[in-house]
Short mmCIF file of C-alpha atoms in Angstrom, two decimals:
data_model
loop_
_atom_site.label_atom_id
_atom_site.label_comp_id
_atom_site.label_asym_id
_atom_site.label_seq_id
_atom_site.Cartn_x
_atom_site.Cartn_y
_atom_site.Cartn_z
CA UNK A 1 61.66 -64.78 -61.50
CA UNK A 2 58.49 -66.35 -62.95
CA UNK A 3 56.26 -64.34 -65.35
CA UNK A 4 52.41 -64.75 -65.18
CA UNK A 5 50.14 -63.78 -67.70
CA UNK A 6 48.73 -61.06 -65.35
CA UNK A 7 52.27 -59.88 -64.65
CA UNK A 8 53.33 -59.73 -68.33
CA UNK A 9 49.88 -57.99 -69.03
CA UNK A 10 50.95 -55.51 -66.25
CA UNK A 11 54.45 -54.90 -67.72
CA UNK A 12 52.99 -54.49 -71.47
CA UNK A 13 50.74 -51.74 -70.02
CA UNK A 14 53.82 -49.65 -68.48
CA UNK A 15 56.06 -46.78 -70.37
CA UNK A 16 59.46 -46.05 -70.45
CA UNK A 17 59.05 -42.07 -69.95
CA UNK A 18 62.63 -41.52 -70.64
CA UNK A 19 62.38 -43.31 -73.82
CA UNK A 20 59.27 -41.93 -74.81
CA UNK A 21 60.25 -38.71 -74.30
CA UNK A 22 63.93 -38.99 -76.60
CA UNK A 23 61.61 -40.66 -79.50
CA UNK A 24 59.32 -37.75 -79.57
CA UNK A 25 61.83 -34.96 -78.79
CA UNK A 26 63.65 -37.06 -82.05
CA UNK A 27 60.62 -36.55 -84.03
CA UNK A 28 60.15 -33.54 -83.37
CA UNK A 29 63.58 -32.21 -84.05
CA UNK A 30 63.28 -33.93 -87.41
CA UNK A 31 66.52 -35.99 -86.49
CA UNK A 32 65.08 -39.19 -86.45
CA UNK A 33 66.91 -40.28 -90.18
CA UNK A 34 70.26 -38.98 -88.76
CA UNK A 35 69.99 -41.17 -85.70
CA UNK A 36 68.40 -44.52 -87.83
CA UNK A 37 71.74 -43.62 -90.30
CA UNK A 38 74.57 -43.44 -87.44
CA UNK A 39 73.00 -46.30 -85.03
CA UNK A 40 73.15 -48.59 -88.17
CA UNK A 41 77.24 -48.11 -87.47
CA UNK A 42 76.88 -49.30 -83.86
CA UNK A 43 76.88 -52.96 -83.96
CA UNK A 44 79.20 -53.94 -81.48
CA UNK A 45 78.35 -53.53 -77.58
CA UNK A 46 80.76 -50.74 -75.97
CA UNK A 47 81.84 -49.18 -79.33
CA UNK A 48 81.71 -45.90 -79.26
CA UNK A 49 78.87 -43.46 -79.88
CA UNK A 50 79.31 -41.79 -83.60
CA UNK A 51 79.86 -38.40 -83.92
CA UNK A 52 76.77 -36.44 -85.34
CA UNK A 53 74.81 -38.13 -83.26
CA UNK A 54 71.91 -36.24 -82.43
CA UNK A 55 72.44 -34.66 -78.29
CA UNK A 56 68.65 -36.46 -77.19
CA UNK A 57 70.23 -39.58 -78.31
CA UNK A 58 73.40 -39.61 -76.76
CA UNK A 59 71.84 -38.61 -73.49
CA UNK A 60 69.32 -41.38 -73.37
CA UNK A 61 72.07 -43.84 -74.74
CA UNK A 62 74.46 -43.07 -71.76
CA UNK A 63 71.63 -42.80 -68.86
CA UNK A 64 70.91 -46.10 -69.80
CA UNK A 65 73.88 -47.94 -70.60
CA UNK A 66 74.24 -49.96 -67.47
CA UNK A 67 71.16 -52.68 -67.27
CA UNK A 68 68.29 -51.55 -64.63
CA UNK A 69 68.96 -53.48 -61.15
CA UNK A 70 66.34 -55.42 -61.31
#
């Protein structure tokens, strides 16, 4: 796939709503410290999620573990 400017413009201008949403529901939980703490513990790609980990997280972090299609 080639990029264009207009296309990467385009793609800079679109959300992630499921993201979005686990940031600010992290925020406003106060757990974003806890999360920024255990992720730092997560450096290898299939290791296991940490326990404590706060339940917004995990559930974004599995419903997007495998790669988009596209």
């Amino acid at each position: 796939m080639t990029y264009t400017q207009a296309s990467l413009d385009a793609l800079r201008q679109s959300g992630d709503e499921l993201a979005d949403a686990t940031v600010a529901t992290l925020f406003e939980r106060g757990e974003v410290g806890t999360f920024n703490t255990l992720m730092r513990y997560v450096s290898t790609a299939g290791a296991p999620l940490p326990d404590g980990l706060p339940d917004v997280a995990r559930e974004y972090l599995n419903a997007t573990a495998a790669p988009p299609s596209w």
